[in-house]
Coordinates of C-alpha atoms in Angstrom, one line a residue:
Chain A
M89 CA 59.1 -32.6 11.9
V90 CA 56.4 -35.5 11.7
I91 CA 54.3 -35.0 14.4
A92 CA 52.9 -38.5 16.2
S93 CA 54.7 -40.7 14.1
T94 CA 56.8 -42.8 16.4
D95 CA 56.0 -46.3 17.7
E96 CA 55.1 -45.0 21.1
H97 CA 52.4 -42.6 19.6
E98 CA 50.9 -45.7 17.6
M99 CA 51.0 -47.8 20.7
F100 CA 49.2 -45.5 22.9
R101 CA 46.7 -44.9 19.7
K102 CA 46.1 -48.5 20.3
T103 CA 45.8 -48.3 24.2
L104 CA 43.3 -45.6 23.7
R105 CA 41.1 -47.3 21.1
D106 CA 41.0 -50.4 23.1
L107 CA 40.2 -48.7 26.2
F108 CA 37.4 -46.7 24.8
A109 CA 36.0 -49.7 23.1
R110 CA 36.0 -51.4 26.3
E111 CA 34.9 -48.9 28.8
I112 CA 33.0 -46.4 26.9
V113 CA 31.5 -47.7 23.7
P114 CA 29.2 -50.4 25.2
Y115 CA 27.5 -48.0 27.4
I116 CA 26.9 -45.1 25.3
D117 CA 23.4 -45.7 24.5
D118 CA 22.7 -46.2 28.1
W119 CA 24.5 -42.9 28.9
E120 CA 22.7 -40.9 26.2
R121 CA 19.2 -42.3 27.7
D122 CA 20.3 -41.1 31.2
R123 CA 21.5 -37.5 30.1
T124 CA 24.8 -38.5 32.0
F125 CA 27.6 -40.5 32.4
P126 CA 29.4 -41.8 35.5
A127 CA 32.7 -39.9 35.6
H128 CA 33.8 -41.0 38.9
E129 CA 33.7 -44.4 37.5
L130 CA 35.2 -43.8 34.1
F131 CA 37.7 -41.0 35.0
P132 CA 40.2 -43.2 37.2
K133 CA 40.2 -45.5 34.3
L134 CA 41.5 -43.0 31.9
G135 CA 43.7 -41.1 34.4
A136 CA 45.6 -44.7 34.9
A137 CA 46.2 -45.0 31.1
G138 CA 47.8 -41.5 31.2
L139 CA 45.1 -39.4 29.2
L140 CA 44.3 -37.0 31.7
G141 CA 47.7 -35.4 32.5
L142 CA 49.6 -36.5 29.2
E143 CA 51.6 -32.9 29.0
Y144 CA 51.6 -32.2 32.5
E145 CA 54.3 -32.0 34.9
K146 CA 55.2 -35.5 36.2
D147 CA 55.6 -34.0 39.5
Y148 CA 51.8 -34.1 39.6
G149 CA 51.2 -37.3 37.7
G150 CA 51.6 -36.1 34.4
G151 CA 53.5 -37.3 31.4
E152 CA 55.1 -34.6 30.3
A153 CA 54.4 -35.9 26.8
D154 CA 55.0 -34.4 23.5
H155 CA 52.1 -32.5 21.6
G156 CA 51.8 -35.4 19.5
F157 CA 50.2 -37.6 22.2
T158 CA 47.7 -34.9 22.5
L159 CA 47.0 -35.0 18.8
V160 CA 46.5 -38.8 18.9
A161 CA 44.3 -38.5 22.1
G162 CA 41.9 -36.0 20.4
E163 CA 41.7 -38.1 17.1
E164 CA 40.6 -41.3 19.2
M165 CA 38.3 -39.4 21.1
G166 CA 36.6 -38.1 18.0
R167 CA 36.2 -41.8 16.6
I168 CA 34.0 -42.6 20.0
D169 CA 30.4 -43.2 18.8
C170 CA 28.9 -39.9 20.8
G171 CA 30.2 -36.6 21.3
G172 CA 29.1 -36.2 24.7
V173 CA 31.5 -38.4 26.5
P174 CA 34.5 -37.1 24.5
M175 CA 33.6 -33.4 25.4
A176 CA 33.4 -34.2 28.8
I177 CA 37.0 -36.1 29.0
A178 CA 38.3 -32.8 26.8
V179 CA 37.0 -30.6 29.7
Q180 CA 38.9 -32.5 32.2
M181 CA 42.2 -32.8 30.2
A182 CA 42.1 -29.7 28.2
M183 CA 39.4 -26.8 29.6
A184 CA 39.3 -26.8 33.2
T185 CA 43.1 -27.9 33.9
P186 CA 45.4 -26.3 31.5
A187 CA 45.4 -22.9 33.5
L188 CA 45.9 -24.8 36.6
A189 CA 49.0 -26.6 35.4
K190 CA 50.4 -23.5 33.9
F191 CA 50.0 -20.8 36.5
G192 CA 48.8 -22.3 39.3
S193 CA 50.7 -22.6 42.8
P194 CA 52.5 -25.9 43.7
E195 CA 50.2 -26.7 46.5
L196 CA 47.0 -25.9 44.7
K197 CA 48.3 -28.1 42.0
E198 CA 49.3 -30.8 44.5
E199 CA 45.5 -30.6 45.9
Y200 CA 43.5 -30.2 42.8
L201 CA 45.4 -30.9 39.6
A202 CA 47.1 -34.3 40.7
P203 CA 43.6 -35.9 41.6
A204 CA 42.3 -34.3 38.3
I205 CA 45.2 -36.3 36.3
R206 CA 44.3 -39.4 38.3
G207 CA 40.8 -39.2 37.6
E208 CA 39.8 -39.1 41.0
M209 CA 38.1 -35.4 41.0
V210 CA 36.0 -34.6 38.1
T211 CA 36.3 -30.7 37.0
S212 CA 34.5 -28.2 35.1
I213 CA 35.4 -25.1 33.7
A214 CA 33.0 -22.3 34.9
V215 CA 33.2 -19.0 32.5
T216 CA 29.9 -18.4 30.8
E217 CA 27.2 -17.0 32.6
P218 CA 23.2 -16.2 31.7
D219 CA 24.6 -13.0 30.1
A220 CA 28.2 -13.5 29.5
G221 CA 28.8 -16.1 26.9
S222 CA 31.2 -15.2 24.0
D223 CA 31.7 -11.9 25.6
V224 CA 33.4 -13.3 28.5
A225 CA 34.5 -9.6 29.6
G226 CA 30.8 -9.5 30.4
I227 CA 30.8 -11.8 33.2
R228 CA 28.9 -10.5 36.6
T229 CA 30.1 -13.4 39.1
R230 CA 31.8 -11.3 41.8
A231 CA 34.7 -12.6 44.3
V232 CA 34.9 -9.9 47.1
R233 CA 38.0 -10.3 49.2
E234 CA 37.2 -10.5 53.0
G235 CA 40.3 -11.6 55.0
G236 CA 41.8 -14.6 53.5
D237 CA 38.8 -15.6 51.9
W238 CA 37.1 -14.7 48.6
I239 CA 33.4 -14.4 48.9
I240 CA 31.8 -15.4 45.7
N241 CA 28.1 -14.4 44.5
G242 CA 26.8 -15.1 40.9
S243 CA 25.9 -17.8 38.5
K244 CA 27.5 -19.6 35.8
L245 CA 25.6 -21.3 32.7
Y246 CA 25.9 -24.1 30.6
I247 CA 28.7 -26.2 32.4
T248 CA 29.6 -29.3 31.2
N249 CA 30.3 -32.0 34.0
G250 CA 28.5 -29.5 36.2
T251 CA 26.1 -31.9 38.0
Q252 CA 29.4 -34.1 38.8
A253 CA 32.3 -31.9 39.1
D254 CA 34.4 -31.9 42.4
W255 CA 36.0 -28.5 41.7
L256 CA 35.5 -25.6 39.2
C257 CA 38.1 -23.5 37.4
L258 CA 36.1 -20.5 37.8
L259 CA 36.2 -16.8 36.3
A260 CA 35.0 -14.0 38.6
R261 CA 35.4 -10.3 38.8
T262 CA 37.8 -9.6 41.7
S263 CA 37.8 -5.9 41.1
D264 CA 35.8 -2.8 39.8
E265 CA 37.9 -2.3 37.0
G266 CA 35.8 -3.2 33.9
G267 CA 36.3 -5.1 30.6
Y268 CA 38.9 -7.2 30.3
R269 CA 40.5 -6.3 33.6
G270 CA 40.0 -7.1 37.2
M271 CA 38.9 -10.9 36.7
S272 CA 40.5 -13.6 38.4
M273 CA 40.7 -17.6 38.1
I274 CA 39.7 -19.4 41.4
V275 CA 39.5 -23.1 42.3
V276 CA 36.2 -23.6 43.7
P277 CA 35.4 -26.6 45.3
T278 CA 32.0 -27.7 44.6
A279 CA 31.3 -29.2 48.1
L280 CA 31.5 -25.8 49.6
K281 CA 28.1 -24.1 51.4
G282 CA 26.7 -22.2 48.9
V283 CA 27.3 -24.0 45.6
E284 CA 24.3 -25.3 44.1
V285 CA 23.4 -27.1 41.0
S286 CA 20.5 -24.7 40.2
R287 CA 19.3 -26.8 37.1
K288 CA 20.4 -29.6 35.3
L289 CA 20.0 -28.4 31.6
D290 CA 18.6 -30.5 28.9
K291 CA 20.0 -29.9 25.0
L292 CA 19.5 -30.6 21.4
G293 CA 22.7 -33.2 21.6
M294 CA 25.6 -34.3 23.7
W295 CA 23.1 -36.1 25.7
S296 CA 25.5 -38.1 27.4
S297 CA 27.2 -35.3 28.9
D298 CA 25.4 -33.6 31.8
T299 CA 25.3 -29.8 31.7
A300 CA 24.3 -27.6 34.6
E301 CA 23.2 -24.2 35.6
L302 CA 25.2 -23.2 38.9
S303 CA 24.6 -20.6 41.4
F304 CA 27.0 -19.3 44.0
S305 CA 25.6 -17.9 47.4
D306 CA 28.3 -16.1 49.8
V307 CA 30.7 -19.2 48.8
R308 CA 33.6 -18.7 50.9
V309 CA 36.9 -19.8 49.5
P310 CA 40.3 -19.2 50.7
V311 CA 42.6 -16.8 48.5
K312 CA 45.3 -19.5 48.2
N313 CA 43.0 -21.1 45.7
T314 CA 43.4 -18.4 43.0
I315 CA 45.0 -19.6 40.1
G316 CA 48.1 -17.6 38.9
E317 CA 47.8 -13.8 39.7
P318 CA 44.7 -12.0 40.8
D319 CA 43.0 -9.8 38.2
R320 CA 45.0 -11.8 35.5
G321 CA 42.2 -14.3 35.0
F322 CA 40.8 -13.3 31.6
Q323 CA 44.3 -13.2 30.2
Q324 CA 44.8 -16.8 31.6
Q325 CA 41.5 -18.0 30.6
M326 CA 42.7 -17.0 26.6
V327 CA 45.7 -19.1 27.2
Q328 CA 43.3 -22.0 28.6
F329 CA 40.9 -21.5 25.5
Q330 CA 43.9 -22.5 23.0
A331 CA 44.0 -25.8 24.6
E332 CA 40.5 -26.1 24.6
R333 CA 40.5 -25.2 21.1
L334 CA 43.5 -27.8 19.8
I335 CA 42.0 -30.6 21.2
T336 CA 38.7 -29.5 19.6
V337 CA 40.1 -29.6 16.3
Y338 CA 42.0 -32.9 16.6
R339 CA 38.6 -34.3 17.6
Y340 CA 37.2 -33.4 14.1
I341 CA 40.3 -35.4 12.7
G342 CA 38.9 -38.6 14.2
S343 CA 34.8 -38.0 13.8
I344 CA 34.7 -37.0 10.5
D345 CA 37.3 -39.6 9.2
R346 CA 35.0 -42.3 11.2
A347 CA 31.6 -40.7 9.8
L348 CA 33.0 -40.9 6.1
S349 CA 34.2 -44.4 6.5
R350 CA 31.0 -45.7 8.0
T351 CA 29.1 -44.0 5.4
R352 CA 31.0 -45.6 2.6
E353 CA 30.5 -48.9 3.8
Y354 CA 26.8 -48.6 4.4
L355 CA 26.2 -47.1 1.0
L356 CA 28.3 -50.1 -0.5
E357 CA 25.9 -52.4 1.1
R358 CA 22.8 -50.5 0.7
H359 CA 21.0 -51.2 -2.8
A360 CA 18.5 -49.1 -4.5
F361 CA 17.4 -49.3 -8.3
G362 CA 19.3 -52.6 -8.6
K363 CA 22.5 -50.9 -7.8
P364 CA 24.8 -49.8 -4.3
L365 CA 24.0 -46.4 -3.6
L366 CA 27.7 -45.5 -4.0
A367 CA 27.3 -46.2 -7.6
N368 CA 25.3 -42.8 -8.2
Q369 CA 27.8 -40.3 -9.0
H370 CA 25.9 -37.8 -7.3
I371 CA 26.6 -39.6 -4.1
Q372 CA 30.3 -40.4 -5.2
F373 CA 31.1 -36.6 -6.1
T374 CA 29.7 -35.4 -2.9
L375 CA 31.6 -37.9 -0.8
A376 CA 34.8 -37.2 -2.6
E377 CA 34.6 -33.4 -2.1
L378 CA 34.0 -33.6 1.3
S379 CA 36.7 -36.2 1.4
A380 CA 39.2 -33.6 -0.2
R381 CA 38.5 -30.9 2.3
Y382 CA 38.5 -33.4 5.3
D383 CA 42.0 -33.9 4.0
M384 CA 43.3 -30.5 4.0
L385 CA 41.5 -30.1 7.5
K386 CA 43.9 -33.2 8.7
H387 CA 46.9 -31.9 7.2
Y388 CA 46.2 -28.2 8.8
A389 CA 45.3 -30.0 12.2
Y390 CA 48.8 -31.6 11.8
T391 CA 50.6 -28.6 10.9
T392 CA 48.7 -27.1 14.2
A393 CA 50.0 -29.7 16.0
E394 CA 53.5 -29.5 15.0
A395 CA 53.7 -25.7 15.4
A396 CA 52.2 -26.3 19.1
A397 CA 54.8 -28.9 19.6
R398 CA 57.5 -26.4 18.8
G399 CA 55.9 -23.8 21.5
E400 CA 54.9 -21.3 19.0
D401 CA 51.6 -19.1 19.4
V402 CA 49.0 -21.2 17.7
T403 CA 46.0 -18.6 18.3
R404 CA 45.5 -18.5 14.5
F405 CA 46.1 -22.0 13.8
A406 CA 43.4 -23.0 16.5
T407 CA 41.0 -20.3 15.6
I408 CA 41.1 -21.5 11.6
G409 CA 41.0 -25.2 12.6
K410 CA 38.2 -24.7 15.3
L411 CA 36.0 -22.6 12.7
I412 CA 36.5 -24.7 9.5
G413 CA 36.6 -28.0 11.0
A414 CA 33.3 -27.5 12.9
R415 CA 31.7 -26.2 9.9
L416 CA 32.9 -29.2 8.0
Q417 CA 32.0 -31.6 10.5
R418 CA 28.4 -30.3 10.4
E419 CA 28.3 -30.7 6.7
V420 CA 29.2 -34.4 7.2
A421 CA 27.2 -35.2 9.5
D422 CA 24.3 -33.6 7.2
T423 CA 25.4 -35.3 4.4
C424 CA 25.8 -38.7 6.1
L425 CA 22.3 -38.5 7.2
Q426 CA 20.9 -37.6 4.0
F427 CA 22.3 -40.6 2.1
Y428 CA 21.4 -43.0 4.9
G429 CA 17.7 -41.8 4.0
G430 CA 14.8 -42.6 6.7
L431 CA 17.3 -44.9 8.6
G432 CA 19.7 -41.9 9.0
Y433 CA 16.6 -40.1 10.5
M434 CA 16.2 -42.7 13.0
A435 CA 17.3 -41.8 16.8
E436 CA 18.9 -45.2 17.0
N437 CA 21.3 -44.8 14.2
W438 CA 24.7 -43.1 14.8
T439 CA 24.1 -40.4 11.9
S440 CA 21.2 -38.7 14.0
R441 CA 23.5 -38.4 17.3
F442 CA 26.3 -37.2 15.1
Y443 CA 24.2 -34.7 13.5
R444 CA 22.6 -33.4 16.8
D445 CA 26.0 -33.5 18.8
S446 CA 28.1 -31.8 15.7
R447 CA 25.8 -29.1 15.9
L448 CA 27.3 -27.7 19.4
D449 CA 30.9 -27.4 17.7
S450 CA 30.0 -24.3 16.0
I451 CA 28.7 -22.7 19.2
G452 CA 30.8 -24.3 22.1
A453 CA 34.6 -23.7 22.6
G454 CA 34.3 -20.3 21.0
A455 CA 31.4 -19.6 18.5
D456 CA 32.0 -19.5 14.7
E457 CA 31.3 -16.0 15.1
V458 CA 33.9 -15.4 17.8
M459 CA 36.6 -17.5 15.5
L460 CA 35.8 -14.7 12.8
R461 CA 36.0 -11.8 15.0
I462 CA 39.3 -13.3 16.3
L463 CA 40.4 -13.5 12.4
A464 CA 39.1 -10.8 11.0
R465 CA 41.1 -8.6 14.1
M466 CA 44.2 -10.5 13.2
D467 CA 44.2 -10.0 9.4
G468 CA 43.1 -6.6 9.6
F469 CA 39.6 -6.9 8.2
S470 CA 38.1 -5.0 11.4
V471 CA 37.9 -1.5 12.6
S472 CA 36.4 -0.5 15.8
Chain B
M264 CA 60.6 -66.1 49.7
Q265 CA 63.4 -65.6 47.3
A266 CA 62.4 -63.5 44.3
M267 CA 60.6 -65.4 41.5
N268 CA 61.6 -65.3 37.6
V269 CA 58.4 -65.5 35.6
V270 CA 59.0 -66.4 32.2
V271 CA 56.3 -65.4 29.6
C272 CA 56.7 -67.0 26.2
V273 CA 55.0 -64.7 23.8
K274 CA 54.5 -64.6 20.0
Q275 CA 54.9 -61.8 17.5
I276 CA 52.4 -62.3 14.9
P277 CA 51.6 -60.4 11.8
D278 CA 48.6 -57.9 12.4
P279 CA 45.4 -60.3 12.0
A280 CA 43.4 -56.9 11.0
A281 CA 45.6 -56.8 8.0
P282 CA 45.6 -58.9 4.8
A283 CA 47.8 -61.8 5.3
S284 CA 49.9 -63.9 2.8
L285 CA 51.6 -67.1 2.7
D286 CA 55.1 -67.7 1.2
E287 CA 54.6 -69.6 -2.3
S288 CA 57.4 -72.1 -1.6
T289 CA 56.8 -73.0 2.1
H290 CA 53.1 -72.2 2.3
T291 CA 54.1 -70.5 5.8
L292 CA 52.9 -66.9 6.9
D293 CA 54.8 -64.2 5.4
R294 CA 56.4 -62.8 8.5
T295 CA 58.6 -60.2 7.2
G296 CA 56.5 -57.2 7.9
K297 CA 55.4 -55.2 11.2
L298 CA 54.5 -57.8 13.9
I299 CA 52.2 -57.3 16.9
L300 CA 51.9 -58.9 20.1
D301 CA 49.1 -61.7 19.6
D302 CA 46.2 -61.4 21.7
S303 CA 46.3 -64.6 23.2
D304 CA 49.5 -64.1 24.5
S305 CA 48.3 -60.8 26.3
Y306 CA 46.6 -63.0 28.9
G307 CA 49.7 -64.8 29.9
V308 CA 51.5 -61.6 30.4
E309 CA 48.5 -60.3 32.8
M310 CA 48.4 -63.3 34.9
A311 CA 52.2 -63.0 35.1
L312 CA 52.4 -59.6 35.9
Q313 CA 49.5 -59.9 38.5
L314 CA 51.4 -62.7 40.1
A315 CA 54.6 -60.7 39.9
D316 CA 53.0 -57.8 41.5
T317 CA 52.3 -59.4 44.8
E318 CA 55.8 -59.8 45.6
A319 CA 58.9 -57.2 45.7
G320 CA 61.5 -58.4 43.5
D321 CA 59.4 -60.7 41.4
E322 CA 60.3 -60.3 37.7
V323 CA 58.5 -60.8 34.6
V324 CA 60.8 -61.8 31.6
L325 CA 59.5 -62.3 28.1
V326 CA 61.0 -64.9 25.7
S327 CA 59.9 -64.7 22.1
M328 CA 61.2 -65.6 18.6
A329 CA 61.2 -63.6 15.4
P330 CA 63.4 -64.3 12.5
N331 CA 63.3 -60.7 11.2
G332 CA 64.5 -59.0 14.6
E333 CA 61.1 -57.7 15.2
V334 CA 60.5 -56.0 18.6
S335 CA 57.1 -54.1 18.2
G336 CA 55.1 -56.8 19.9
L337 CA 57.6 -57.3 22.7
R338 CA 57.3 -53.5 23.4
T339 CA 53.7 -53.9 23.9
A340 CA 54.2 -56.7 26.7
L341 CA 57.1 -54.8 28.1
A342 CA 54.7 -51.4 28.1
M343 CA 52.4 -53.6 29.9
G344 CA 55.0 -54.1 32.9
A345 CA 57.4 -57.0 31.7
A346 CA 60.6 -56.1 32.8
K347 CA 62.9 -57.3 30.1
A348 CA 62.8 -59.2 27.1
L349 CA 64.9 -62.3 25.3
L350 CA 64.5 -62.3 21.6
V351 CA 65.9 -65.2 19.5
S352 CA 66.5 -63.6 16.2
D353 CA 68.3 -65.2 13.3
P354 CA 67.4 -65.5 9.7
V355 CA 67.8 -69.3 10.1
L356 CA 64.8 -69.5 11.9
A357 CA 62.5 -68.6 8.9
G358 CA 60.0 -71.7 8.2
T359 CA 60.7 -73.1 11.5
D360 CA 58.1 -75.6 12.7
A361 CA 56.6 -76.0 16.4
L362 CA 58.9 -78.4 17.3
G363 CA 62.1 -76.4 16.2
T364 CA 60.6 -73.2 17.6
A365 CA 60.1 -75.2 21.3
K366 CA 63.9 -76.2 21.1
V367 CA 64.7 -72.6 20.6
L368 CA 62.6 -71.2 23.2
A369 CA 63.5 -74.0 25.6
A370 CA 67.2 -73.1 25.3
A371 CA 66.5 -69.3 25.7
I372 CA 64.2 -70.0 28.8
R373 CA 66.8 -72.2 30.5
R374 CA 69.3 -69.0 30.5
V375 CA 66.7 -67.4 32.4
E376 CA 66.3 -70.1 35.2
P377 CA 62.6 -69.6 35.5
D378 CA 60.5 -70.6 38.5
L379 CA 57.3 -70.6 36.3
V380 CA 56.8 -70.8 32.6
I381 CA 53.6 -69.2 31.2
A382 CA 52.5 -69.7 27.5
A383 CA 49.0 -69.2 25.7
T384 CA 47.3 -72.2 25.2
E385 CA 47.8 -71.6 21.3
S386 CA 48.9 -68.6 18.9
T387 CA 46.4 -67.0 17.0
D388 CA 48.1 -67.5 13.5
G389 CA 49.5 -70.9 13.9
Y390 CA 47.1 -72.6 16.1
T391 CA 49.5 -75.9 16.3
G392 CA 48.6 -75.5 20.4
T393 CA 51.6 -78.2 20.8
L394 CA 54.4 -75.8 21.8
P395 CA 54.2 -75.3 25.5
V396 CA 54.2 -79.0 26.3
Q397 CA 57.0 -79.6 23.9
V398 CA 59.0 -76.6 25.7
A399 CA 58.0 -78.5 29.0
E400 CA 59.4 -81.5 27.7
I401 CA 62.8 -80.7 26.5
L402 CA 63.2 -78.7 30.0
G403 CA 62.2 -81.7 31.8
L404 CA 59.6 -79.7 33.5
P405 CA 55.9 -80.7 34.5
S406 CA 53.2 -78.7 32.4
V407 CA 49.6 -77.8 33.4
T408 CA 47.5 -76.7 30.5
F409 CA 44.2 -74.4 30.4
A410 CA 44.6 -72.6 33.4
K411 CA 42.0 -70.1 34.5
S412 CA 44.0 -69.0 37.5
I413 CA 47.4 -69.6 38.8
S414 CA 48.5 -69.0 42.5
I415 CA 51.9 -69.7 44.5
D416 CA 52.1 -71.7 47.4
G417 CA 55.4 -71.9 48.9
S418 CA 57.5 -73.8 46.0
N419 CA 54.4 -74.8 44.3
V420 CA 51.9 -73.7 42.1
K421 CA 48.3 -74.2 42.5
V422 CA 46.2 -74.3 39.0
E423 CA 42.6 -73.9 38.5
R424 CA 42.7 -75.8 35.4
Q425 CA 39.4 -75.8 32.8
T426 CA 37.7 -78.6 31.6
E427 CA 34.8 -79.3 29.4
A428 CA 32.5 -80.0 33.1
G429 CA 33.9 -77.1 35.3
Y430 CA 37.7 -77.1 36.4
D431 CA 40.4 -79.3 38.2
E432 CA 42.2 -78.0 41.0
V433 CA 46.1 -79.0 40.1
E434 CA 49.1 -78.4 42.4
S435 CA 52.6 -78.7 40.9
P436 CA 56.0 -78.1 42.1
M437 CA 58.1 -75.5 40.6
P438 CA 59.6 -74.7 38.2
V439 CA 56.7 -75.5 35.9
V440 CA 55.3 -74.9 32.5
V441 CA 51.7 -73.6 32.7
T442 CA 49.3 -72.8 29.4
V443 CA 46.7 -70.1 30.0
T444 CA 43.3 -70.0 28.4
A445 CA 42.4 -66.8 26.5
G446 CA 39.8 -64.3 28.2
V447 CA 40.5 -65.7 31.7
V448 CA 41.7 -62.2 32.7
E449 CA 41.5 -58.8 31.7
P450 CA 44.8 -57.7 30.1
R451 CA 45.8 -54.1 31.1
Y452 CA 46.2 -51.4 28.6
P453 CA 49.8 -50.3 28.2
S454 CA 49.5 -46.7 29.8
F455 CA 51.4 -43.8 28.6
K456 CA 54.0 -44.2 31.5
G457 CA 54.2 -47.9 30.6
I458 CA 54.9 -47.2 27.0
M459 CA 57.6 -44.8 27.3
A460 CA 59.3 -46.6 30.2
A461 CA 59.2 -49.5 27.6
K462 CA 61.7 -47.7 25.5
S463 CA 64.4 -48.3 27.6
K464 CA 63.8 -51.5 29.2
P465 CA 66.4 -54.2 28.1
V466 CA 65.8 -56.6 25.2
E467 CA 68.7 -59.0 24.5
T468 CA 69.0 -60.5 21.1
L469 CA 70.4 -63.8 20.7
T470 CA 71.0 -66.0 17.4
V471 CA 70.7 -69.4 17.3
A472 CA 74.4 -70.0 17.7
D473 CA 74.5 -68.2 20.6
L474 CA 72.1 -70.6 22.2
G475 CA 74.3 -73.6 21.2
L476 CA 71.8 -75.0 18.9
D477 CA 72.8 -76.1 15.3
A478 CA 71.3 -74.2 12.6
S479 CA 70.3 -77.6 10.8
E480 CA 67.8 -78.3 13.8
V481 CA 65.7 -75.1 13.0
G482 CA 64.5 -73.1 9.8
V483 CA 62.7 -75.1 6.9
S484 CA 65.6 -77.6 6.7
G485 CA 65.2 -78.2 10.4
S486 CA 61.4 -79.3 10.3
R487 CA 59.8 -82.5 10.6
Q488 CA 56.7 -80.8 9.5
E489 CA 55.9 -79.7 5.7
I490 CA 52.9 -78.0 4.6
V491 CA 52.6 -79.8 1.8
D492 CA 49.5 -77.9 0.3
V493 CA 47.4 -75.2 1.0
S494 CA 43.8 -74.4 -0.3
E495 CA 41.3 -71.4 0.1
A496 CA 38.7 -72.1 3.2
E497 CA 35.0 -72.9 2.1
S498 CA 33.2 -69.7 2.1
R499 CA 30.2 -69.5 4.6
S500 CA 26.6 -70.4 3.5
G501 CA 24.3 -67.7 4.4
G502 CA 22.7 -69.7 7.2
E503 CA 18.8 -70.1 8.0
I504 CA 16.9 -67.0 8.6
V505 CA 14.1 -68.0 10.8
V506 CA 11.2 -65.3 11.3
D507 CA 9.6 -65.2 14.6
E508 CA 6.2 -66.0 14.4
G509 CA 5.9 -66.3 18.5
D510 CA 7.7 -69.6 18.7
G511 CA 11.4 -67.8 18.2
A512 CA 12.6 -68.9 21.5
D513 CA 11.3 -72.5 21.2
R514 CA 13.0 -72.7 18.0
I515 CA 16.4 -71.5 19.0
V516 CA 16.7 -74.1 21.7
A517 CA 15.6 -76.7 19.3
F518 CA 18.3 -75.4 17.1
L519 CA 20.9 -75.4 20.0
E520 CA 19.9 -79.0 21.1
Q521 CA 20.3 -80.3 17.5
I522 CA 23.7 -79.1 17.5
K523 CA 24.6 -80.3 21.0
V524 CA 25.4 -76.9 22.5
I525 CA 22.6 -77.5 25.3

């Protein structure tokens, strides 16, 4: 099987490249400055192209596409000149909606998934809390059943799209069982009384993407808004994390390729000591080595996508790809900035933004240490 | 009103982003590889789709010619929303000049019985800019060129025709051939659903003989136009760099006046 190799995949790649070039790239500097982007203006355009519901059921406006289209989407998102907007798109298509699509009731999917696929509703994934990030089992936000409603109290932190979201895929404790048990996944509309953006957060990078701290005070949500089975939220979130990590790995393929290409072009033009910078063997060898490692990552990502397309468990693939890809992307960002010299350090240059934005990839969507913890367990390198 | 047939002439060309080469003997562009939809035709396709979208039953039909049976560019236009395509593909077509192409396209268009024929003002690779009016002449139809908008009014079309000074309002009975200027509408992106739907849309392939044309009328032998020689375009000079010393705006204005842009 050769993933994403048909004319249709190539045509969709061109659609995305043209779409991003026209609807996103010209506005990035403004959005970075504003520390947000207009999701309600942009997402309907992405929805019309079919990006936001690629693999979801046609009944809800999805495309029932093969997984190769998700790979293409990730690659092209990675080629966008910032990390913030692609991250926000990824939240909409692969972080806040997969569990709803897989486990949600038809009514819930009609009410919340379909408008998210069309881009009319903006979504966020609300799992992390002030005292529980990587350790998801430590969340404290609680939903207590009262008649036909959940009453939710607590707070969520580092929520991408958090100031603009229409609904949240929220993980809350719904029973007194500790640890991984007793959590439920609930669709929480943000217009409900008691849902507040308590802070808009400032970050090292990803400036064009808004990030929020959210608070929940006696928020009353119908129990029918529960995604899948009550008390199975943690397990469902682990499934959702896989989709998040896959699209993240695919984004690295686009972002690293573009960074190395741009750097090569610059180093050919930039002269120092009477010759192009690229004439220096140190630079040649450094970039050649990064290129070699990128090639391995790309093939690994394609193998991952093929396994996912076959419906196999890709936990190990996604974990390794996420870990190695994030680290390679950081190294590439650092190297490109270094070889651009003073220009590379300037905020106006892409290298500076890429360097800032890449730093998150070893923390968000499962920190490197979480990936290592998963791998150590899978490969028998851990005892408890 | 009866359903309308809108034909769009589309050209499939070698990707302008890839290096191009010329055939050494005929000096014509090598078209043996993968071809894509000429960007300048995407405006005509969009305009046709906008017209067809307003009336149920209206249909956009693509007509194209390619020597090697290539359909990639047609699939792009089908993914945008065109209903079907008619491709004239025949090895004898290689090297056909603009008039020969017009004969072939006119014969193909005649089969569709169109109410309106839309074409780009010129192609991105050939740039003769003569084909649409030749097609109109062969079909015995009126032609309106450089349209920036088209609307249907009963059995007539109303066209805003771009001029150097602004635009003329032109009205013509249908059927009519209208050429569309690049950039006047924003072509839609082929969506995922459009791309998948295009796979099963009909593309009828015809030969020159199917159209009742003689092979001697087309190809290199049928061409009245011969490319005698080609030479490298002169490389651009570096231009003049003016350092702004407070009078930058004035100097730009003076320069634009000098070259008669303003």
